[in-house]
Amino acid sequence: MTRVKICGLMEEQHVKAASQADAIGFVFAPSKRRVSVERAQELSRLANNDMQRIGVFVNASYEEIDEAVKTVPLTMVQLHGDEPDELIRRIDVPVIQAFSIRSPDDVEKLNNSIADYILVDAPGTDYRGGSGHVFDWSLLENVNLDHSRLILAGGLNKDNVQAAISQTTPFMVDVSSGVETAGRKDEVKIQQFILQAKGDSMERTQEKTIDPVGFFGRYGGQFVPETLMKAVKELEAAYEDAKNDDEFQKEYHHYLKEYVGREQPLTFAARMTEAWGGPKIYLKREDLNHTGAHKVNNAIGQALLAQRMGKRKIVAETGAGQHGVATATICALFDLDCVVFMGEEDIKRQQLNVFRMKLLGARVESVTKGSGTLKDAVNEALRYWVTNVEDTHYLIGSALGPHPFPTMVRDFQSVIGKETKRQILEKEGRLPDAIVACVGGGSNAIGMFHPFVEDASVRLIGAEAAGAGVDTDRHAATLTKGSEGVLHGAMMKILQDDAGQVQEAHSISAGLDYPGIGPEHAHLADNGRVTYEAITDDEALASVIEMSRLEGIIPALETAHAIAEAKKQAQSMTADEVLVICVSGRGDKDMATYAEKLEGLS
Amino acid sequence: MKRLAELKQAGHKAFVAYIMAGDGGIEKLGEQIQYLQERGVTAIEVGIPFSDPVADGPTIEAAGNRALDKGITLEKVLDEMQRFDFEVKVPLVIMTYLNPVIRFGAERFTQEAKKAGASGVIIPDLPFEHRQLIEPFAKQQELVLIQLVTLTTIESRLEEILKQAEGFVYAVTVTGITGTRDDLAEEVGAFTRKVRELSPVPVYAGFGISKESHVNMLRDDVDGFIVGSAIVQAFHEDRIEDLEPLIDAVTIPHSV
């Protein structure tokens, strides 16, 4: 993937906004973006450890360069003047030599450079070091040039960077004025540029290899047995139709309001804010939904769609039982037949939910195969669907499965993020600095994140389950430890062995105990828009106690992972910042686990 | 694979046997293939075990789990096939879920499968729409990518799939997963007749075929039969000779 450098940084917030880039640049030569070595040192401290820190010089002495390298410290040096080769050789860190490109002759010269990388730019105007103008990229095509040492600069912006990358396939793209508004860096533009440069480059590669329908970058698709293709295609068409039908949307929102009890508050958590000593903490209260978690948002949407398609039988899988309960609830409401597959292990852990489903009139099928958890329940639900596809809708509970499920589930769950956005703007007059949500398959997180994905100033963090620890073999940290693979109808990230056999996941939380993560999350992880951190069982349990006692809200075990991660995030945030946690569900269902694990709690 | 077309021209029915590679140990693979080709089967599908075989019923899933417990992988099966010291006289088709192939590498998979003597590949969770993931590599190695069609395949797709079919077409005769059944649905005959009309290559019925009555019901509407669960279970219980009448019922020419 092409790397991204954001150059000419002068202010703290711009360094932060560039956190998903690979390199940041400080200009030490005469320029309106010039900074002192001391200032660069201060700014550099805000960047991630693995960020390249590049100093830009024009005809500086070796001593000046060396002092900056050691003080900031810089990991690379970029030279825009007429620096002799002897100077380049003396510099300890990798050197980038810049060239202005006007004609094919200029391209010829590039190969003579002894520097590690060559930066190509349009000819400068007032100062040396780039003008912000685009040069003719085609000059770089069909010439003998090592593109693995090529850095492309000059007039790049979010709108042309894709084209630039596909035409020149550089090692890195370098942007400065293209991410500025009125001569000053712009956080939103910085993040948009990074997203365009990184995210969409993957989509382009993808288009060459696979039909892009239903894909998020390289992930997604419809990898199902032929028997299901008809149902999947029908669903795709029916959802597309329903999505654009005002009546359908009206009905869906009617049930969200009158039956689920939306909208849910965005609660200011005063005592958590005080206890953590960092940003203002807000809680998005999905725990207050009817049935006790976010799952019902999606169950209502899909049940309405199933009826629209003339299907009155529903099959679902469930892990923690929250999706099963939500589905059973909606099936009772709409008088639909309901069968729920649930792993034997989860049935033991979530007895209360099993009873709730039965009380609601659903048939709960115990799955004894494999690890007896969510993965195996999905397998059985898929088999059931294959056999009963003509009259049955598979009501998938997470942002998983073949297209259109990941998109559809995300859309139905996006009510979480949409409400949050409106509410935080009312309360704080601005967007939050960070949002944390837990991820198993990823439905509450994608619903929360999706409306914020384009808001580059909002950091999005997913908390996945580290179980007994990511370095043990008992975890469900798919993004930390997983790799690309096909499971349950989609290309996504999964936990698997070298032979491509899917591994069993482990988490104390039944809802996160799944060895895959939905395709959109896999894509957002790859393009860096969302960062994913892993939280252990013990950390989650500690957060259950903390939140219960500070806010009087007993969270679900799944949610507790988000709280634990939020606490970590809060450590490096300040009092003028805002952090939102998605409280995906309440902890009633987990009381047996809490009673056992927190025995002797005083 | 050319042989399958010739067989059809000669008016003979094909019997394709599915086995789970490594069920009972990897050393059984060669033995089973030798036995089946001596017994006159037309082609053999070599199944690769997978942790999450959603198209399979309990018999094949259990066989897969036994193989997985013995540490069988796609790579081990292909290695074993490359070491066969007997003459393989029938076409071998690798049947595997997509993920082990992705993990192994699609190009490397087709190369090794070719070296292992395979003529074709069946990937039940790789629909026609996504065949580009594998097909270009398969073509390079002259392996055919066998397509499945089912009772639920809509007309327009059916035509599109059959237009590009190679080797043979796998006509799934149940709306469901693999496994033995007492009866096949009435509409199966009409379905296979339609498929056969449109298909440029032989059409074999599979999923749920385990009895002579199934064969008799569809004999005139297909070019052959694929039998999986019944064979897998018979090998597992060491009573493969029980299947001989079924093989004969298909392969011995019938006077009409």
Coordinates of N, CA and C in Angstrom, one line a residue, chain B residues 13-149:
Chain B
K13 N -23.9 -44.2 -18.3 CA -24.1 -43.3 -17.2 C -22.8 -43.3 -16.4
A14 N -22.5 -42.2 -15.8 CA -21.3 -42.0 -15.0 C -21.6 -42.2 -13.5
F15 N -20.7 -42.8 -12.8 CA -20.8 -42.9 -11.3 C -19.6 -42.1 -10.8
V16 N -19.9 -41.0 -10.1 CA -18.8 -40.3 -9.5 C -18.8 -40.5 -8.0
A17 N -17.7 -41.0 -7.4 CA -17.7 -41.2 -6.0 C -17.0 -40.1 -5.3
Y18 N -17.6 -39.7 -4.1 CA -16.9 -38.7 -3.3 C -16.3 -39.4 -2.1
I19 N -15.1 -39.1 -1.8 CA -14.5 -39.6 -0.6 C -13.9 -38.4 0.2
M20 N -13.8 -38.6 1.6 CA -13.2 -37.6 2.4 C -11.7 -38.0 2.6
A21 N -10.8 -37.2 2.0 CA -9.4 -37.5 2.1 C -8.9 -37.5 3.5
G22 N -8.3 -38.6 3.9 CA -7.7 -38.7 5.2 C -8.6 -39.2 6.3
D23 N -9.9 -39.5 5.9 CA -10.8 -40.1 6.9 C -10.2 -41.6 7.1
G24 N -9.8 -41.9 8.3 CA -9.1 -43.2 8.6 C -7.6 -43.1 8.4
G25 N -7.1 -41.9 8.1 CA -5.7 -41.8 7.9 C -5.3 -41.5 6.5
I26 N -4.3 -40.7 6.3 CA -3.9 -40.3 4.9 C -3.6 -41.5 4.0
E27 N -3.1 -42.6 4.6 CA -2.7 -43.7 3.8 C -3.9 -44.4 3.2
K28 N -5.1 -44.1 3.7 CA -6.3 -44.7 3.2 C -6.7 -44.1 1.8
L29 N -6.2 -42.9 1.5 CA -6.6 -42.2 0.3 C -6.3 -43.0 -0.9
G30 N -5.0 -43.4 -1.0 CA -4.6 -44.2 -2.2 C -5.4 -45.5 -2.3
E31 N -5.6 -46.2 -1.2 CA -6.3 -47.5 -1.1 C -7.7 -47.3 -1.7
Q32 N -8.4 -46.2 -1.2 CA -9.8 -46.0 -1.6 C -9.9 -45.6 -3.0
I33 N -9.0 -44.8 -3.5 CA -9.0 -44.5 -5.0 C -8.8 -45.7 -5.8
Q34 N -7.9 -46.6 -5.4 CA -7.6 -47.8 -6.2 C -8.8 -48.7 -6.2
Y35 N -9.4 -48.8 -5.0 CA -10.6 -49.7 -4.9 C -11.7 -49.2 -5.8
L36 N -12.0 -47.9 -5.7 CA -13.1 -47.4 -6.5 C -12.8 -47.5 -8.0
Q37 N -11.6 -47.2 -8.4 CA -11.4 -47.3 -9.9 C -11.4 -48.7 -10.4
E38 N -11.0 -49.7 -9.5 CA -11.2 -51.1 -9.9 C -12.6 -51.5 -10.0
R39 N -13.4 -50.9 -9.1 CA -14.9 -51.2 -9.1 C -15.6 -50.5 -10.2
G40 N -14.9 -49.7 -11.0 CA -15.6 -49.2 -12.2 C -16.2 -47.8 -12.1
V41 N -15.8 -47.1 -11.0 CA -16.4 -45.7 -11.0 C -15.8 -44.9 -12.1
T42 N -16.5 -43.8 -12.5 CA -16.1 -43.0 -13.6 C -15.1 -41.9 -13.2
A43 N -15.3 -41.4 -12.1 CA -14.5 -40.3 -11.6 C -14.6 -40.3 -10.1
I44 N -13.6 -39.6 -9.4 CA -13.6 -39.6 -8.0 C -13.4 -38.1 -7.5
E45 N -14.3 -37.7 -6.6 CA -14.1 -36.4 -6.0 C -13.3 -36.6 -4.7
V46 N -12.2 -35.9 -4.5 CA -11.4 -36.0 -3.3 C -11.7 -34.9 -2.4
G47 N -12.5 -35.1 -1.4 CA -12.9 -34.1 -0.5 C -11.8 -33.7 0.5
I48 N -11.7 -32.4 0.7 CA -10.7 -31.8 1.7 C -11.5 -31.4 2.9
P49 N -11.1 -31.9 4.1 CA -11.8 -31.5 5.3 C -11.7 -30.0 5.6
F50 N -12.8 -29.5 6.2 CA -12.9 -28.0 6.5 C -13.6 -27.9 7.9
S51 N -13.2 -27.0 8.6 CA -13.7 -26.7 10.0 C -15.2 -26.3 9.9
D52 N -15.6 -25.7 8.9 CA -17.0 -25.1 8.9 C -17.7 -25.4 7.6
P53 N -18.0 -26.7 7.3 CA -18.5 -27.1 6.1 C -20.1 -26.9 6.0
V54 N -20.5 -25.7 5.7 CA -21.9 -25.4 5.8 C -22.8 -26.0 4.7
A55 N -22.2 -26.6 3.7 CA -23.0 -27.2 2.6 C -23.2 -28.7 3.0
D56 N -22.5 -29.2 4.0 CA -22.5 -30.6 4.3 C -23.4 -31.0 5.4
G57 N -24.0 -32.2 5.3 CA -24.8 -32.8 6.3 C -23.9 -33.5 7.3
P58 N -24.5 -34.1 8.3 CA -23.7 -34.7 9.4 C -22.7 -35.8 9.0
T59 N -23.0 -36.6 8.0 CA -22.1 -37.7 7.6 C -20.8 -37.2 7.2
I60 N -20.8 -36.3 6.2 CA -19.6 -35.7 5.6 C -18.9 -34.8 6.6
E61 N -19.7 -34.1 7.4 CA -19.1 -33.2 8.4 C -18.3 -34.1 9.4
A62 N -18.9 -35.2 9.9 CA -18.2 -36.1 10.8 C -17.0 -36.7 10.2
A63 N -17.0 -37.1 9.0 CA -15.8 -37.6 8.3 C -14.8 -36.5 8.2
G64 N -15.2 -35.3 7.9 CA -14.2 -34.2 7.9 C -13.6 -34.0 9.2
N65 N -14.4 -34.0 10.3 CA -13.8 -33.8 11.6 C -12.8 -35.0 12.0
R66 N -13.1 -36.2 11.6 CA -12.2 -37.3 11.8 C -10.9 -37.0 11.1
A67 N -11.0 -36.5 9.9 CA -9.8 -36.3 9.1 C -9.0 -35.1 9.8
L68 N -9.7 -34.1 10.2 CA -9.0 -32.9 10.8 C -8.3 -33.4 12.1
D69 N -9.0 -34.3 12.8 CA -8.3 -34.8 14.1 C -7.0 -35.5 13.8
K70 N -6.9 -36.1 12.6 CA -5.7 -36.7 12.2 C -4.7 -35.7 11.5
G71 N -5.0 -34.5 11.6 CA -4.1 -33.4 11.1 C -4.1 -33.3 9.6
I72 N -5.1 -33.8 8.9 CA -5.2 -33.7 7.5 C -5.4 -32.2 7.0
T73 N -4.6 -31.8 6.0 CA -4.7 -30.5 5.5 C -4.7 -30.6 3.9
L74 N -5.1 -29.5 3.3 CA -5.1 -29.5 1.8 C -3.7 -29.9 1.3
E75 N -2.7 -29.3 1.9 CA -1.3 -29.6 1.5 C -1.0 -31.0 1.6
K76 N -1.3 -31.6 2.7 CA -1.0 -33.1 3.0 C -1.7 -33.9 1.9
V77 N -2.9 -33.6 1.6 CA -3.6 -34.4 0.6 C -3.0 -34.3 -0.8
L78 N -2.6 -33.1 -1.1 CA -2.0 -32.9 -2.5 C -0.6 -33.6 -2.5
D79 N 0.1 -33.5 -1.4 CA 1.4 -34.2 -1.3 C 1.2 -35.7 -1.5
E80 N 0.2 -36.2 -0.7 CA 0.0 -37.7 -0.8 C -0.4 -38.1 -2.2
M81 N -1.2 -37.3 -2.9 CA -1.6 -37.6 -4.2 C -0.4 -37.6 -5.2
Q82 N 0.6 -36.7 -4.9 CA 1.7 -36.7 -5.8 C 2.7 -37.9 -5.6
R83 N 2.5 -38.5 -4.5 CA 3.3 -39.7 -4.1 C 2.7 -41.0 -4.6
F84 N 1.4 -41.0 -5.1 CA 0.8 -42.3 -5.5 C 1.7 -43.1 -6.3
D85 N 1.8 -44.4 -6.0 CA 2.7 -45.3 -6.8 C 1.9 -46.3 -7.7
F86 N 0.6 -45.9 -7.9 CA -0.2 -46.7 -8.7 C -0.7 -45.9 -9.9
E87 N -1.2 -46.5 -10.9 CA -1.7 -45.7 -12.0 C -3.2 -45.2 -11.7
V88 N -3.3 -43.9 -11.7 CA -4.7 -43.3 -11.6 C -5.4 -43.4 -12.9
K89 N -6.5 -44.1 -13.0 CA -7.1 -44.3 -14.3 C -8.3 -43.5 -14.5
V90 N -8.8 -42.9 -13.4 CA -10.1 -42.1 -13.6 C -9.8 -40.6 -13.3
P91 N -10.6 -39.7 -13.8 CA -10.3 -38.3 -13.4 C -10.5 -38.1 -11.9
L92 N -9.6 -37.3 -11.3 CA -9.8 -36.9 -9.9 C -10.1 -35.5 -9.8
V93 N -11.1 -35.2 -9.0 CA -11.6 -33.8 -8.8 C -11.4 -33.4 -7.4
I94 N -10.7 -32.3 -7.1 CA -10.6 -31.9 -5.7 C -11.8 -31.1 -5.3
M95 N -12.4 -31.5 -4.2 CA -13.6 -30.8 -3.7 C -13.2 -30.2 -2.4
T96 N -13.2 -28.8 -2.3 CA -12.8 -28.2 -1.1 C -13.6 -26.9 -0.9
Y97 N -13.7 -26.5 0.3 CA -14.3 -25.1 0.6 C -13.2 -24.1 0.2
L98 N -13.7 -22.9 0.1 CA -12.8 -21.8 -0.5 C -11.6 -21.5 0.5
N99 N -11.9 -21.4 1.8 CA -10.9 -20.8 2.7 C -9.6 -21.5 2.7
P100 N -9.5 -22.9 2.7 CA -8.2 -23.5 2.6 C -7.5 -23.2 1.4
V101 N -8.2 -22.9 0.3 CA -7.5 -22.6 -1.0 C -6.9 -21.2 -0.9
I102 N -7.7 -20.3 -0.3 CA -7.3 -18.9 -0.2 C -6.0 -18.9 0.7
R103 N -6.0 -19.6 1.7 CA -4.9 -19.7 2.7 C -3.7 -20.3 2.0
F104 N -3.9 -21.3 1.2 CA -2.8 -22.0 0.5 C -2.3 -21.1 -0.6
G105 N -3.1 -20.3 -1.2 CA -2.8 -19.5 -2.3 C -3.5 -20.1 -3.6
A106 N -4.3 -19.4 -4.2 CA -5.1 -19.9 -5.4 C -4.2 -20.4 -6.5
E107 N -3.1 -19.7 -6.8 CA -2.3 -20.1 -7.9 C -1.5 -21.3 -7.5
R108 N -0.9 -21.3 -6.3 CA -0.2 -22.5 -5.8 C -1.1 -23.7 -5.7
F109 N -2.3 -23.5 -5.3 CA -3.2 -24.6 -5.2 C -3.4 -25.3 -6.6
T110 N -3.7 -24.5 -7.6 CA -3.9 -25.1 -8.9 C -2.7 -25.7 -9.4
Q111 N -1.5 -25.2 -9.1 CA -0.3 -25.8 -9.6 C -0.1 -27.2 -8.9
E112 N -0.3 -27.2 -7.6 CA 0.0 -28.4 -6.9 C -1.1 -29.4 -7.2
A113 N -2.3 -29.0 -7.4 CA -3.4 -29.9 -7.8 C -3.1 -30.6 -9.1
K114 N -2.6 -29.8 -10.0 CA -2.2 -30.3 -11.3 C -1.1 -31.4 -11.1
K115 N -0.1 -31.0 -10.4 CA 1.0 -32.0 -10.1 C 0.4 -33.3 -9.5
A116 N -0.6 -33.1 -8.7 CA -1.2 -34.2 -8.0 C -2.1 -35.1 -8.9
G117 N -2.2 -34.7 -10.1 CA -3.0 -35.5 -11.0 C -4.4 -35.2 -11.1
A118 N -4.8 -34.0 -10.5 CA -6.3 -33.7 -10.6 C -6.6 -33.2 -11.9
S119 N -7.9 -33.4 -12.3 CA -8.4 -32.8 -13.6 C -9.3 -31.6 -13.4
G120 N -9.9 -31.5 -12.1 CA -10.8 -30.5 -11.9 C -10.9 -30.1 -10.4
V121 N -11.7 -29.1 -10.2 CA -11.9 -28.5 -8.8 C -13.3 -28.2 -8.6
I122 N -13.9 -28.5 -7.5 CA -15.2 -28.1 -7.1 C -15.1 -27.3 -5.8
I123 N -15.6 -26.1 -5.8 CA -15.6 -25.3 -4.6 C -17.0 -24.9 -4.2
P124 N -17.7 -25.5 -3.3 CA -19.1 -25.3 -3.2 C -19.5 -23.9 -2.6
D125 N -18.6 -23.2 -2.0 CA -18.9 -21.9 -1.5 C -18.3 -20.8 -2.4
L126 N -17.9 -21.2 -3.6 CA -17.4 -20.2 -4.6 C -18.5 -20.1 -5.7
P127 N -19.4 -19.1 -5.5 CA -20.4 -19.0 -6.6 C -19.8 -18.5 -7.9
F128 N -20.6 -18.7 -8.9 CA -20.2 -18.3 -10.3 C -19.7 -16.9 -10.3
E129 N -20.4 -16.0 -9.6 CA -20.0 -14.5 -9.6 C -18.6 -14.3 -9.1
H130 N -18.1 -15.2 -8.2 CA -16.7 -14.9 -7.7 C -15.7 -15.9 -8.3
R131 N -16.0 -16.5 -9.4 CA -15.1 -17.6 -9.9 C -13.7 -17.0 -10.3
Q132 N -13.7 -15.7 -10.6 CA -12.4 -15.1 -11.0 C -11.3 -15.3 -9.9
L133 N -11.7 -15.5 -8.7 CA -10.7 -15.8 -7.7 C -9.9 -17.0 -8.0
I134 N -10.4 -17.9 -8.7 CA -9.8 -19.2 -8.9 C -9.6 -19.5 -10.4
E135 N -10.6 -19.2 -11.2 CA -10.7 -19.7 -12.6 C -9.5 -19.4 -13.4
P136 N -8.9 -18.1 -13.3 CA -7.8 -17.8 -14.2 C -6.6 -18.8 -13.9
F137 N -6.4 -19.1 -12.6 CA -5.3 -20.0 -12.3 C -5.6 -21.4 -12.7
A138 N -6.8 -21.8 -12.5 CA -7.2 -23.1 -12.9 C -7.0 -23.3 -14.4
K139 N -7.4 -22.3 -15.2 CA -7.2 -22.4 -16.7 C -5.8 -22.6 -17.1
Q140 N -4.9 -21.8 -16.3 CA -3.4 -21.9 -16.6 C -3.0 -23.4 -16.5
Q141 N -3.6 -24.1 -15.6 CA -3.1 -25.5 -15.3 C -4.0 -26.5 -16.0
E142 N -4.9 -26.0 -16.8 CA -5.9 -26.8 -17.5 C -6.7 -27.7 -16.6
L143 N -7.1 -27.1 -15.5 CA -8.0 -27.7 -14.5 C -9.4 -27.1 -14.8
V144 N -10.4 -28.0 -14.8 CA -11.7 -27.4 -14.9 C -12.3 -27.0 -13.6
L145 N -13.0 -25.9 -13.6 CA -13.7 -25.5 -12.3 C -15.2 -25.9 -12.5
I146 N -15.5 -27.0 -11.8 CA -16.9 -27.5 -12.0 C -17.9 -26.6 -11.3
Q147 N -19.0 -26.3 -12.0 CA -20.0 -25.4 -11.4 C -21.2 -26.3 -10.9
L148 N -21.8 -25.8 -9.8 CA -23.0 -26.4 -9.3 C -24.2 -25.6 -9.7
V149 N -25.3 -26.3 -10.0 CA -26.6 -25.6 -10.2 C -27.6 -26.4 -9.3

